[in-house]
Every structure is written in structure tokens, then in C-alpha cells.
PDB file of C-alpha atoms and ligand atoms in Angstrom:
ATOM      1  CA  MET L 734     265.186 127.861  -4.655  1.00 45.00           C
ATOM      2  CA  PRO L 735     265.030 128.785  -1.852  1.00 45.00           C
ATOM      3  CA  GLU L 736     263.962 132.330  -2.795  1.00 51.00           C
ATOM      4  CA  THR L 737     261.186 130.844  -4.887  1.00 58.00           C
ATOM      5  CA  CYS L 738     260.428 128.162  -2.314  1.00 80.00           C
ATOM      6  CA  SER L 739     257.785 129.024   0.256  1.00 89.00           C
ATOM      7  CA  PRO L 740     258.012 127.639   3.806  1.00 94.00           C
ATOM      8  CA  GLU L 741     255.040 125.398   2.980  1.00 93.00           C
ATOM      9  CA  VAL L 742     256.755 123.948  -0.088  1.00 92.00           C
ATOM     10  CA  LEU L 743     259.963 123.383   1.873  1.00 95.00           C
ATOM     11  CA  GLN L 744     258.117 121.645   4.695  1.00 97.00           C
ATOM     12  CA  THR L 745     256.217 119.445   2.253  1.00 97.00           C
ATOM     13  CA  LEU L 746     259.500 118.453   0.611  1.00 97.00           C
ATOM     14  CA  LEU L 747     261.124 117.567   3.942  1.00 98.00           C
ATOM     15  CA  ASP L 748     258.059 115.548   4.981  1.00 98.00           C
ATOM     16  CA  ARG L 749     258.208 113.666   1.688  1.00 98.00           C
ATOM     17  CA  VAL L 750     261.930 112.946   2.063  1.00 98.00           C
ATOM     18  CA  ALA L 751     261.341 111.693   5.627  1.00 98.00           C
ATOM     19  CA  GLN L 752     258.501 109.510   4.410  1.00 98.00           C
ATOM     20  CA  GLU L 753     260.576 108.074   1.553  1.00 98.00           C
ATOM     21  CA  ALA L 754     263.443 107.325   3.950  1.00 98.00           C
ATOM     22  CA  ARG L 755     261.264 104.581   5.420  1.00 95.00           C
ATOM     23  CA  GLN L 756     261.980 102.443   2.404  1.00 96.00           C
ATOM     24  CA  ASP L 757     265.698 102.561   3.240  1.00 95.00           C
ATOM     25  CA  MET L 758     265.266 101.377   6.831  1.00 94.00           C
ATOM     26  CA  GLY L 759     266.871  98.024   7.492  1.00 94.00           C
ATOM     27  CA  GLU L 760     269.806  98.542   5.130  1.00 96.00           C
ATOM     28  CA  GLY L 761     273.268  98.887   6.621  1.00 97.00           C
ATOM     29  CA  LYS L 762     274.559  98.323  10.144  1.00 97.00           C
ATOM     30  CA  VAL L 763     274.916 100.554  13.195  1.00 97.00           C
ATOM     31  CA  ALA L 764     278.490 101.226  14.280  1.00 96.00           C
ATOM     32  CA  ASP L 765     279.242  98.484  16.794  1.00 93.00           C
ATOM     33  CA  TYR L 766     282.957  99.068  17.274  1.00 95.00           C
ATOM     34  CA  ILE L 767     281.839 101.633  19.834  1.00 95.00           C
ATOM     35  CA  PRO L 768     279.550  99.468  22.041  1.00 96.00           C
ATOM     36  CA  ALA L 769     277.489 102.415  23.320  1.00 95.00           C
ATOM     37  CA  LEU L 770     276.530 103.280  19.721  1.00 95.00           C
ATOM     38  CA  ALA L 771     275.445  99.703  19.021  1.00 95.00           C
ATOM     39  CA  GLN L 772     272.593 100.217  21.500  1.00 95.00           C
ATOM     40  CA  VAL L 773     270.924 102.958  19.453  1.00 96.00           C
ATOM     41  CA  GLU L 774     267.581 102.001  17.870  1.00 97.00           C
ATOM     42  CA  PRO L 775     268.699 101.598  14.227  1.00 97.00           C
ATOM     43  CA  ASP L 776     265.568 102.400  12.236  1.00 97.00           C
ATOM     44  CA  GLN L 777     265.229 106.097  12.919  1.00 98.00           C
ATOM     45  CA  PHE L 778     265.431 109.004  10.520  1.00 98.00           C
ATOM     46  CA  GLY L 779     265.626 112.735  11.062  1.00 98.00           C
ATOM     47  CA  ILE L 780     266.223 115.709   8.792  1.00 98.00           C
ATOM     48  CA  ALA L 781     266.549 119.468   9.305  1.00 98.00           C
ATOM     49  CA  LEU L 782     267.702 122.459   7.333  1.00 98.00           C
ATOM     50  CA  CYS L 783     268.629 125.969   8.345  1.00 98.00           C
ATOM     51  CA  ASP L 784     268.647 128.700   5.710  1.00 97.00           C
ATOM     52  CA  VAL L 785     270.896 131.767   5.696  1.00 97.00           C
ATOM     53  CA  GLU L 786     268.198 133.789   7.400  1.00 96.00           C
ATOM     54  CA  GLY L 787     268.253 131.346  10.291  1.00 97.00           C
ATOM     55  CA  ARG L 788     264.884 129.773   9.503  1.00 97.00           C
ATOM     56  CA  VAL L 789     264.752 126.108  10.461  1.00 98.00           C
ATOM     57  CA  PHE L 790     262.619 123.342   8.963  1.00 98.00           C
ATOM     58  CA  GLN L 791     262.610 119.733  10.081  1.00 98.00           C
ATOM     59  CA  ALA L 792     260.874 116.396   9.630  1.00 98.00           C
ATOM     60  CA  GLY L 793     260.906 112.901  11.091  1.00 98.00           C
ATOM     61  CA  ALA L 794     263.099 112.651  14.198  1.00 98.00           C
ATOM     62  CA  GLY L 795     264.747 115.994  13.410  1.00 98.00           C
ATOM     63  CA  ASP L 796     264.639 116.871  17.107  1.00 98.00           C
ATOM     64  CA  THR L 797     266.123 113.646  18.453  1.00 98.00           C
ATOM     65  CA  PRO L 798     269.680 114.004  19.783  1.00 98.00           C
ATOM     66  CA  PHE L 799     272.312 111.609  18.419  1.00 98.00           C
ATOM     67  CA  SER L 800     276.052 111.183  18.805  1.00 98.00           C
ATOM     68  CA  ILE L 801     277.618 113.566  16.299  1.00 98.00           C
ATOM     69  CA  GLN L 802     280.880 111.601  16.171  1.00 98.00           C
ATOM     70  CA  SER L 803     283.108 112.743  13.291  1.00 98.00           C
ATOM     71  CA  ILE L 804     280.964 115.797  12.608  1.00 98.00           C
ATOM     72  CA  SER L 805     282.761 117.171  15.683  1.00 98.00           C
ATOM     73  CA  LYS L 806     286.036 117.116  13.730  1.00 98.00           C
ATOM     74  CA  VAL L 807     284.779 120.123  11.781  1.00 98.00           C
ATOM     75  CA  LEU L 808     283.861 122.032  14.938  1.00 98.00           C
ATOM     76  CA  ASN L 809     287.316 121.364  16.402  1.00 98.00           C
ATOM     77  CA  LEU L 810     289.011 122.524  13.212  1.00 98.00           C
ATOM     78  CA  VAL L 811     286.913 125.702  13.343  1.00 98.00           C
ATOM     79  CA  ILE L 812     288.268 126.451  16.831  1.00 98.00           C
ATOM     80  CA  ALA L 813     291.821 125.928  15.551  1.00 98.00           C
ATOM     81  CA  MET L 814     291.235 128.121  12.470  1.00 98.00           C
ATOM     82  CA  GLN L 815     289.742 130.879  14.613  1.00 98.00           C
ATOM     83  CA  ARG L 816     292.520 131.003  17.160  1.00 97.00           C
ATOM     84  CA  LEU L 817     295.778 129.843  15.613  1.00 97.00           C
ATOM     85  CA  PRO L 818     298.034 131.011  12.790  1.00 96.00           C
ATOM     86  CA  GLU L 819     297.547 128.970   9.612  1.00 97.00           C
ATOM     87  CA  GLU L 820     301.074 127.556   9.639  1.00 97.00           C
ATOM     88  CA  ASP L 821     300.566 126.095  13.125  1.00 97.00           C
ATOM     89  CA  ILE L 822     297.884 123.839  11.672  1.00 98.00           C
ATOM     90  CA  TRP L 823     298.845 123.129   8.078  1.00 98.00           C
ATOM     91  CA  THR L 824     302.480 122.247   8.674  1.00 98.00           C
ATOM     92  CA  ARG L 825     301.274 119.325  10.795  1.00 98.00           C
ATOM     93  CA  VAL L 826     298.261 118.065   8.858  1.00 98.00           C
ATOM     94  CA  GLY L 827     297.567 117.943   5.109  1.00 98.00           C
ATOM     95  CA  ARG L 828     294.611 119.004   2.978  1.00 98.00           C
ATOM     96  CA  GLU L 829     294.370 116.113   0.534  1.00 98.00           C
ATOM     97  CA  PRO L 830     291.767 113.357   0.233  1.00 97.00           C
ATOM     98  CA  SER L 831     293.114 110.143   1.756  1.00 96.00           C
ATOM     99  CA  GLY L 832     291.358 107.516  -0.362  1.00 94.00           C
ATOM    100  CA  GLN L 833     291.626 105.346   2.758  1.00 95.00           C
ATOM    101  CA  ALA L 834     289.212 104.348   5.518  1.00 95.00           C
ATOM    102  CA  PHE L 835     288.690 107.004   8.199  1.00 96.00           C
ATOM    103  CA  ASN L 836     290.615 105.014  10.795  1.00 96.00           C
ATOM    104  CA  SER L 837     293.346 103.548   8.564  1.00 96.00           C
ATOM    105  CA  ILE L 838     296.912 103.497   9.840  1.00 97.00           C
ATOM    106  CA  VAL L 839     298.614 102.429   6.575  1.00 97.00           C
ATOM    107  CA  GLN L 840     299.113 105.848   4.983  1.00 96.00           C
ATOM    108  CA  LEU L 841     300.212 107.415   8.257  1.00 98.00           C
ATOM    109  CA  GLU L 842     303.290 105.204   8.449  1.00 97.00           C
ATOM    110  CA  VAL L 843     304.188 105.737   4.785  1.00 96.00           C
ATOM    111  CA  GLU L 844     303.796 109.508   5.196  1.00 97.00           C
ATOM    112  CA  ARG L 845     305.834 109.660   8.405  1.00 97.00           C
ATOM    113  CA  GLY L 846     303.163 110.636  10.885  1.00 98.00           C
ATOM    114  CA  VAL L 847     301.616 113.528   8.941  1.00 98.00           C
ATOM    115  CA  PRO L 848     297.886 112.840   8.399  1.00 98.00           C
ATOM    116  CA  ARG L 849     296.437 113.523   4.958  1.00 98.00           C
ATOM    117  CA  ASN L 850     293.638 115.756   6.213  1.00 98.00           C
ATOM    118  CA  PRO L 851     291.945 116.904   9.438  1.00 98.00           C
ATOM    119  CA  PHE L 852     288.857 114.692   8.980  1.00 98.00           C
ATOM    120  CA  ILE L 853     290.376 111.207   9.021  1.00 98.00           C
ATOM    121  CA  ASN L 854     290.851 110.073  12.616  1.00 98.00           C
ATOM    122  CA  ALA L 855     294.610 110.659  12.602  1.00 98.00           C
ATOM    123  CA  GLY L 856     294.121 114.231  11.379  1.00 98.00           C
ATOM    124  CA  ALA L 857     291.392 114.945  13.889  1.00 98.00           C
ATOM    125  CA  LEU L 858     293.573 113.617  16.704  1.00 98.00           C
ATOM    126  CA  LEU L 859     296.377 115.879  15.505  1.00 98.00           C
ATOM    127  CA  VAL L 860     294.084 118.926  15.480  1.00 98.00           C
ATOM    128  CA  THR L 861     292.945 117.946  18.979  1.00 98.00           C
ATOM    129  CA  ASP L 862     296.585 117.746  20.076  1.00 98.00           C
ATOM    130  CA  ILE L 863     297.156 121.281  18.770  1.00 98.00           C
ATOM    131  CA  LEU L 864     294.080 122.515  20.671  1.00 98.00           C
ATOM    132  CA  VAL L 865     294.969 120.723  23.903  1.00 98.00           C
ATOM    133  CA  SER L 866     298.444 122.250  23.910  1.00 97.00           C
ATOM    134  CA  ARG L 867     297.244 125.823  23.196  1.00 96.00           C
ATOM    135  CA  ILE L 868     293.846 126.297  24.783  1.00 95.00           C
ATOM    136  CA  MET L 869     292.914 126.019  28.441  1.00 92.00           C
ATOM    137  CA  SER L 870     289.720 124.052  29.180  1.00 95.00           C
ATOM    138  CA  ILE L 871     289.359 123.026  25.554  1.00 97.00           C
ATOM    139  CA  GLN L 872     286.675 120.447  26.324  1.00 97.00           C
ATOM    140  CA  TYR L 873     284.542 123.141  27.908  1.00 97.00           C
ATOM    141  CA  LEU L 874     285.132 125.404  24.913  1.00 98.00           C
ATOM    142  CA  MET L 875     284.096 122.661  22.471  1.00 98.00           C
ATOM    143  CA  ARG L 876     280.768 122.321  24.259  1.00 98.00           C
ATOM    144  CA  GLU L 877     280.314 126.087  24.517  1.00 98.00           C
ATOM    145  CA  GLN L 878     280.945 126.475  20.807  1.00 98.00           C
ATOM    146  CA  ALA L 879     278.359 123.784  19.949  1.00 98.00           C
ATOM    147  CA  ARG L 880     275.839 125.487  22.248  1.00 98.00           C
ATOM    148  CA  ARG L 881     276.495 128.955  20.880  1.00 98.00           C
ATOM    149  CA  LEU L 882     276.485 127.974  17.194  1.00 98.00           C
ATOM    150  CA  SER L 883     273.250 126.051  17.493  1.00 98.00           C
ATOM    151  CA  ALA L 884     271.635 128.474  19.968  1.00 97.00           C
ATOM    152  CA  ASN L 885     270.872 125.540  22.235  1.00 98.00           C
ATOM    153  CA  PRO L 886     272.313 125.907  25.756  1.00 98.00           C
ATOM    154  CA  THR L 887     271.302 122.359  26.723  1.00 98.00           C
ATOM    155  CA  ILE L 888     273.728 120.551  24.391  1.00 98.00           C
ATOM    156  CA  ASN L 889     275.962 118.191  26.307  1.00 98.00           C
ATOM    157  CA  PHE L 890     278.411 115.312  26.058  1.00 98.00           C
ATOM    158  CA  ASP L 891     276.995 111.812  26.234  1.00 98.00           C
ATOM    159  CA  THR L 892     279.538 110.655  28.797  1.00 97.00           C
ATOM    160  CA  ARG L 893     278.507 107.025  28.328  1.00 97.00           C
ATOM    161  CA  VAL L 894     279.580 107.229  24.671  1.00 98.00           C
ATOM    162  CA  ALA L 895     282.829 109.017  25.559  1.00 98.00           C
ATOM    163  CA  ARG L 896     283.613 106.334  28.168  1.00 98.00           C
ATOM    164  CA  SER L 897     282.772 103.544  25.737  1.00 98.00           C
ATOM    165  CA  GLU L 898     285.177 105.036  23.177  1.00 98.00           C
ATOM    166  CA  MET L 899     287.928 105.354  25.788  1.00 98.00           C
ATOM    167  CA  ASP L 900     287.370 101.722  26.794  1.00 98.00           C
ATOM    168  CA  HIS L 901     287.851 100.720  23.141  1.00 97.00           C
ATOM    169  CA  LYS L 902     290.517 103.218  22.225  1.00 98.00           C
ATOM    170  CA  ALA L 903     293.140 100.823  20.800  1.00 98.00           C
ATOM    171  CA  ARG L 904     293.027 101.896  17.152  1.00 98.00           C
ATOM    172  CA  ASN L 905     292.894 105.626  17.823  1.00 98.00           C
ATOM    173  CA  ALA L 906     295.614 105.207  20.450  1.00 98.00           C
ATOM    174  CA  ALA L 907     297.737 103.407  17.839  1.00 98.00           C
ATOM    175  CA  LEU L 908     297.283 106.319  15.416  1.00 98.00           C
ATOM    176  CA  ALA L 909     298.177 108.832  18.126  1.00 98.00           C
ATOM    177  CA  TYR L 910     301.252 106.924  19.299  1.00 98.00           C
ATOM    178  CA  LEU L 911     302.498 106.547  15.731  1.00 98.00           C
ATOM    179  CA  MET L 912     302.234 110.319  15.253  1.00 98.00           C
ATOM    180  CA  LYS L 913     304.005 110.795  18.580  1.00 98.00           C
ATOM    181  CA  ALA L 914     306.777 108.454  17.468  1.00 98.00           C
ATOM    182  CA  TYR L 915     307.268 110.679  14.420  1.00 98.00           C
ATOM    183  CA  GLY L 916     307.356 113.771  16.632  1.00 98.00           C
ATOM    184  CA  ASN L 917     304.181 115.269  15.123  1.00 98.00           C
ATOM    185  CA  LEU L 918     301.871 114.740  18.117  1.00 98.00           C
ATOM    186  CA  HIS L 919     303.289 116.517  21.139  1.00 98.00           C
ATOM    187  CA  GLY L 920     300.917 116.002  24.073  1.00 97.00           C
ATOM    188  CA  GLU L 921     299.911 113.086  26.281  1.00 98.00           C
ATOM    189  CA  VAL L 922     298.104 110.521  24.155  1.00 98.00           C
ATOM    190  CA  ASP L 923     295.382 109.770  26.725  1.00 98.00           C
ATOM    191  CA  GLU L 924     294.597 113.457  27.221  1.00 98.00           C
ATOM    192  CA  VAL L 925     294.293 113.946  23.456  1.00 98.00           C
ATOM    193  CA  LEU L 926     292.064 110.854  23.174  1.00 98.00           C
ATOM    194  CA  GLU L 927     289.786 111.927  26.069  1.00 98.00           C
ATOM    195  CA  THR L 928     289.302 115.339  24.479  1.00 98.00           C
ATOM    196  CA  TYR L 929     288.735 113.946  20.983  1.00 98.00           C
ATOM    197  CA  PHE L 930     286.241 111.332  22.274  1.00 98.00           C
ATOM    198  CA  HIS L 931     284.296 113.993  24.164  1.00 98.00           C
ATOM    199  CA  GLY L 932     283.890 116.008  20.964  1.00 98.00           C
ATOM    200  CA  CYS L 933     282.654 112.874  19.168  1.00 98.00           C
ATOM    201  CA  ALA L 934     280.253 112.229  22.066  1.00 98.00           C
ATOM    202  CA  LEU L 935     278.490 115.583  21.778  1.00 98.00           C
ATOM    203  CA  SER L 936     274.804 114.815  21.594  1.00 98.00           C
ATOM    204  CA  MET L 937     272.956 117.031  19.100  1.00 98.00           C
ATOM    205  CA  SER L 938     269.818 116.778  16.984  1.00 98.00           C
ATOM    206  CA  CYS L 939     269.546 117.432  13.229  1.00 98.00           C
ATOM    207  CA  VAL L 940     268.098 120.847  14.110  1.00 98.00           C
ATOM    208  CA  ASP L 941     271.115 121.619  16.342  1.00 98.00           C
ATOM    209  CA  VAL L 942     273.621 120.502  13.717  1.00 98.00           C
ATOM    210  CA  ALA L 943     271.898 122.336  10.855  1.00 98.00           C
ATOM    211  CA  ARG L 944     271.885 125.521  12.955  1.00 98.00           C
ATOM    212  CA  ALA L 945     275.494 125.062  14.069  1.00 98.00           C
ATOM    213  CA  PHE L 946     276.729 124.703  10.478  1.00 98.00           C
ATOM    214  CA  ALA L 947     274.634 127.461   8.904  1.00 98.00           C
ATOM    215  CA  PHE L 948     277.601 129.868   9.013  1.00 98.00           C
ATOM    216  CA  LEU L 949     279.290 127.714   6.357  1.00 98.00           C
ATOM    217  CA  ALA L 950     276.442 128.542   3.980  1.00 98.00           C
ATOM    218  CA  HIS L 951     276.584 132.220   4.911  1.00 98.00           C
ATOM    219  CA  ARG L 952     280.186 133.340   4.255  1.00 98.00           C
ATOM    220  CA  GLY L 953     281.177 132.601   7.840  1.00 98.00           C
ATOM    221  CA  ILE L 954     278.390 134.541   9.550  1.00 98.00           C
ATOM    222  CA  ASN L 955     276.173 132.774  12.070  1.00 98.00           C
ATOM    223  CA  PRO L 956     272.634 133.746  10.950  1.00 97.00           C
ATOM    224  CA  HIS L 957     271.210 133.514  14.481  1.00 95.00           C
ATOM    225  CA  ASP L 958     273.286 136.264  16.043  1.00 95.00           C
ATOM    226  CA  GLY L 959     275.220 137.862  13.164  1.00 97.00           C
ATOM    227  CA  SER L 960     278.602 136.937  14.643  1.00 97.00           C
ATOM    228  CA  GLU L 961     281.546 136.102  12.369  1.00 98.00           C
ATOM    229  CA  VAL L 962     282.600 132.495  12.995  1.00 98.00           C
ATOM    230  CA  LEU L 963     285.165 132.371  10.175  1.00 98.00           C
ATOM    231  CA  SER L 964     286.227 134.873   7.527  1.00 98.00           C
ATOM    232  CA  PRO L 965     284.723 134.465   4.020  1.00 98.00           C
ATOM    233  CA  GLN L 966     288.057 133.085   2.786  1.00 98.00           C
ATOM    234  CA  GLN L 967     288.329 130.565   5.638  1.00 98.00           C
ATOM    235  CA  THR L 968     284.711 129.539   5.015  1.00 98.00           C
ATOM    236  CA  ARG L 969     285.438 128.890   1.346  1.00 98.00           C
ATOM    237  CA  GLN L 970     288.518 126.903   2.311  1.00 98.00           C
ATOM    238  CA  LEU L 971     286.671 124.797   4.870  1.00 98.00           C
ATOM    239  CA  ASN L 972     283.865 124.056   2.398  1.00 98.00           C
ATOM    240  CA  ALA L 973     286.490 122.976  -0.163  1.00 98.00           C
ATOM    241  CA  LEU L 974     288.005 120.623   2.386  1.00 98.00           C
ATOM    242  CA  LEU L 975     284.571 119.215   3.233  1.00 98.00           C
ATOM    243  CA  LEU L 976     283.840 118.589  -0.439  1.00 98.00           C
ATOM    244  CA  THR L 977     287.133 116.789  -1.060  1.00 98.00           C
ATOM    245  CA  CYS L 978     287.692 115.012   2.274  1.00 97.00           C
ATOM    246  CA  GLY L 979     284.481 115.089   4.348  1.00 97.00           C
ATOM    247  CA  LEU L 980     283.300 111.588   3.483  1.00 97.00           C
ATOM    248  CA  TYR L 981     286.699 109.894   3.529  1.00 93.00           C
ATOM    249  CA  ASP L 982     287.142 107.246   0.828  1.00 95.00           C
ATOM    250  CA  ALA L 983     283.560 107.879  -0.313  1.00 96.00           C
ATOM    251  CA  ALA L 984     284.137 111.623  -0.861  1.00 96.00           C
ATOM    252  CA  GLY L 985     284.217 111.229  -4.645  1.00 96.00           C
ATOM    253  CA  ASP L 986     280.975 109.265  -4.674  1.00 96.00           C
ATOM    254  CA  PHE L 987     279.316 111.813  -2.373  1.00 97.00           C
ATOM    255  CA  ALA L 988     280.394 114.673  -4.654  1.00 97.00           C
ATOM    256  CA  TRP L 989     278.976 112.709  -7.587  1.00 96.00           C
ATOM    257  CA  ARG L 990     275.665 111.878  -5.928  1.00 96.00           C
ATOM    258  CA  VAL L 991     275.016 114.946  -3.768  1.00 97.00           C
ATOM    259  CA  GLY L 992     277.484 117.546  -5.047  1.00 97.00           C
ATOM    260  CA  LEU L 993     277.834 119.466  -1.786  1.00 98.00           C
ATOM    261  CA  PRO L 994     280.492 119.934   0.892  1.00 98.00           C
ATOM    262  CA  GLY L 995     279.601 117.462   3.638  1.00 98.00           C
ATOM    263  CA  LYS L 996     280.712 115.627   6.747  1.00 98.00           C
ATOM    264  CA  SER L 997     279.523 112.303   8.081  1.00 98.00           C
ATOM    265  CA  GLY L 998     279.779 110.607  11.465  1.00 98.00           C
ATOM    266  CA  VAL L 999     279.427 106.991  12.567  1.00 98.00           C
ATOM    267  CA  GLY L1000     276.488 108.018  14.747  1.00 98.00           C
ATOM    268  CA  GLY L1001     274.616 108.190  11.408  1.00 98.00           C
ATOM    269  CA  GLY L1002     274.582 111.959  10.974  1.00 98.00           C
ATOM    270  CA  ILE L1003     275.600 113.766   7.792  1.00 98.00           C
ATOM    271  CA  VAL L1004     275.761 117.536   7.453  1.00 98.00           C
ATOM    272  CA  ALA L1005     275.843 119.161   4.004  1.00 98.00           C
ATOM    273  CA  ILE L1006     276.247 122.777   2.967  1.00 98.00           C
ATOM    274  CA  VAL L1007     274.551 124.596   0.108  1.00 98.00           C
ATOM    275  CA  PRO L1008     276.757 127.711  -0.095  1.00 97.00           C
ATOM    276  CA  GLY L1009     274.714 130.902  -0.086  1.00 97.00           C
ATOM    277  CA  ARG L1010     271.544 128.980   0.749  1.00 96.00           C
ATOM    278  CA  MET L1011     271.394 126.595   3.681  1.00 97.00           C
ATOM    279  CA  SER L1012     272.888 123.876   5.822  1.00 98.00           C
ATOM    280  CA  ILE L1013     271.219 120.471   5.965  1.00 98.00           C
ATOM    281  CA  CYS L1014     271.533 117.664   8.506  1.00 98.00           C
ATOM    282  CA  VAL L1015     270.216 114.138   8.079  1.00 98.00           C
ATOM    283  CA  TRP L1016     270.461 111.310  10.568  1.00 98.00           C
ATOM    284  CA  SER L1017     269.814 107.595  10.407  1.00 98.00           C
ATOM    285  CA  PRO L1018     272.019 105.169  12.349  1.00 98.00           C
ATOM    286  CA  ARG L1019     272.552 102.342   9.865  1.00 98.00           C
ATOM    287  CA  LEU L1020     275.858 102.769   7.996  1.00 97.00           C
ATOM    288  CA  ASP L1021     277.386 101.546   4.759  1.00 96.00           C
ATOM    289  CA  SER L1022     280.837  99.956   4.619  1.00 95.00           C
ATOM    290  CA  TYR L1023     282.495 103.408   4.526  1.00 94.00           C
ATOM    291  CA  GLY L1024     280.864 104.427   7.833  1.00 94.00           C
ATOM    292  CA  ASN L1025     278.280 106.740   6.220  1.00 95.00           C
ATOM    293  CA  SER L1026     274.517 106.655   6.852  1.00 98.00           C
ATOM    294  CA  VAL L1027     272.696 104.664   4.148  1.00 98.00           C
ATOM    295  CA  ALA L1028     269.305 106.332   4.523  1.00 98.00           C
ATOM    296  CA  GLY L1029     270.947 109.698   5.196  1.00 98.00           C
ATOM    297  CA  LEU L1030     272.836 109.644   1.911  1.00 98.00           C
ATOM    298  CA  ARG L1031     269.748 108.684  -0.080  1.00 98.00           C
ATOM    299  CA  ALA L1032     267.705 111.378   1.651  1.00 98.00           C
ATOM    300  CA  LEU L1033     270.301 113.992   0.769  1.00 98.00           C
ATOM    301  CA  GLU L1034     270.185 112.917  -2.864  1.00 97.00           C
ATOM    302  CA  ARG L1035     266.387 113.229  -2.883  1.00 97.00           C
ATOM    303  CA  LEU L1036     266.402 116.563  -1.092  1.00 97.00           C
ATOM    304  CA  VAL L1037     269.004 118.120  -3.381  1.00 96.00           C
ATOM    305  CA  ASP L1038     267.034 116.867  -6.351  1.00 96.00           C
ATOM    306  CA  GLY L1039     263.772 118.228  -4.950  1.00 96.00           C
ATOM    307  CA  LEU L1040     265.295 121.604  -4.127  1.00 95.00           C
ATOM    308  CA  GLY L1041     267.050 121.821  -7.465  1.00 93.00           C
ATOM    309  CA  VAL L1042     270.235 123.086  -5.804  1.00 90.00           C
ATOM    310  CA  ALA L1043     273.396 122.446  -7.802  1.00 88.00           C
ATOM    311  CA  PRO L1044     276.322 124.656  -6.758  1.00 90.00           C
ATOM    312  CA  LEU L1045     278.629 122.647  -9.012  1.00 90.00           C
ATOM    313  CA  GLY L1046     276.542 123.504 -12.067  1.00 87.00           C
TER     314      GLY L1046
HETATM  315  O1  DON V 954     287.157 107.789  16.468  1.00 96.18           O
HETATM  316  C1  DON V 954     286.218 107.176  15.948  1.00 96.18           C
HETATM  317  O2  DON V 954     286.374 106.141  15.313  1.00 96.18           O
HETATM  318  C2  DON V 954     284.831 107.751  16.121  1.00 96.18           C
HETATM  319  N1  DON V 954     284.736 108.428  17.383  1.00 96.18           N
HETATM  320  C3  DON V 954     284.500 108.713  15.026  1.00 96.18           C
HETATM  321  C4  DON V 954     284.568 108.090  13.642  1.00 96.18           C
HETATM  322  C5  DON V 954     283.574 108.637  12.690  1.00 96.18           C
HETATM  323  O3  DON V 954     282.555 109.176  13.039  1.00 96.18           O
HETATM  324  C6  DON V 954     283.832 108.369  11.237  1.00 96.18           C
HETATM  325  N2  DON V 954     282.808 108.932  10.391  1.00 96.18           N
HETATM  326  N3  DON V 954     282.058 108.438   9.615  1.00 96.18           N
END
């Protein structure tokens, strides 16, 4: 697979996975610490994959836009990796799994304001701070990048979600101020938060996300237009970081169950990469206690099993 897998077989597999996801509906809870997300109809499921030739397959609500939330942290890191020298990023944020909740403040104090990795909230805020200080109109660029990578010019911010996050910013503001107190975050906290929340509030479907992340399966090349998004080395590095840190304190369990680099968001989306083969996005809003989609995780397990992909052996 997928060389041996015809489009018909792939589509049948996706349809089956979408059908089986119905049995997982009702488990878990939508994220309600962001009130705008609590209003999403919980029992929905979508799935899409994009192979390295740019072919897209989808099932269920694969076309329904959702709030990508923490999946945006990867897109922001990509902008930083494309435009800034390595040392400007990695002297201010680590590359180690945190073993802590995505929004925990405990480790940040112990480690003097240097976040463990760019995917926990503190690390993503730090990357946003770097972008805000270096790049004009960064919010506009974040949206442009999402549109270009997914070949969908209609992608936009859900401003209601961004506003809702800003209205309930206390914990992220606390993380940002703590990093500022340690001299690691340089900009204005509210500007960093606004920018970070807008990235989280990008509204994309499983098809959009699968397309946007296909370059990570294709040595950094976007299959839709042949452009180089990241170098092969940077792509390998980013996939390594996604495998070890992409699902926070459930990263080990995800590697065990799914065995792929991945990134989740509290909107219920999870993107996973099969290097050399395809990118996959699943979405279902109900989350487990780690903030990861319950039905999405199970669907990924079933899909990987059905495809027989096992990059880890
Ligand atoms: O900052 C937050 O808490 C959210 N905007 C994003 C958190 C998130 O998606 C964590 N992922 N599972």
C-alpha cells in the first residue's frame, strides 16, 4: 500500500472507517473551556487522506470545516523554520516531550520560562512571539500559507472562535507573562495571544488539512504545485518532533497505537503523516482527558491497520 491499493479499495476502506466511527459517537466531551467550541455539534466524524501524488480521498464529513486549533502550531512552526535561522528558534524553545498537559504551567516555572517543545501552548506562544517580532502582517501570512498549502483560497479565520479564546485567555496569558518575566518572550502579550488565537481559529476541513500537510509525507514538497515547503532534512526533523511531542502527554500512547507522526487539536482534528505515502486527517469533536479526539484516534488505528502502513516496522 498504497501502490498496490486502487482508488476503489482506498475509498471503500475510508467509507468503512467512517461507518465504524459511528460506534464511538457519544464518548468523550467537546472542549468547553473555549465557549465557542462547546457549541459545535459533537457527534460528527470526517476523514480524508492525500497521497504524495496529490490525490485526495474522503469519507463522512470530510468536507466540513472545523476549528483546527493546535494543528495550527505546526503551520506556525513551518513559517518560522522557513524564514529564520535555526538558532533563533531552538535557543528559545526545546525539542523534548513534556509529559505534561498541553496547557500546563508547572514545568515552565521549573525550567525558567523555556518551553519543552513548540507544540505545548507555551511553546506555540513562544514561536508566535518570534514570528510577530520578525514578520510583518504575520496573521495574513498564516492564512495565506493555509490557503496555499491546501489549494483552497476560501480558508478563513473563524473570528467568533478567536474572540471567544481572547475572552477566556487567562491561562495562555499566564503562560505568556511567565515567559516574559523570564525574558524569553519579548513582544506584547496581547498581540502574541491575538495572533496565536487566530491561527487556532483557522477553519479547515479534513480535506484541507490532509492537503496542507501532504508535504510532510513527500520530503517537504507540496504535491499540488511542486513547491518546496521545507528541505528534506527539516521535514524529517519536523516529523520526528510530531512523533515525540505532537500529542502532548499522550504522545507515547499515540506512537504505540498509531505509530505515526501526528498532531491533535481541541477542535477534534488529528493529522497524521505516513512518510513517503500520505497525510491523513480525521475529525470528531468529542475529546478524551488529554484533549485528543476519541473517535479520531480509533479511526486512525483502524485506518493504519487497514492500510497495513507501519513506518516503524
Ligand atoms: O490555546 C488553547 O488552549 C487552544 N487554542 C489550543 C489547544 C489545543 O488545541 C490542544 N490540543 N489538543
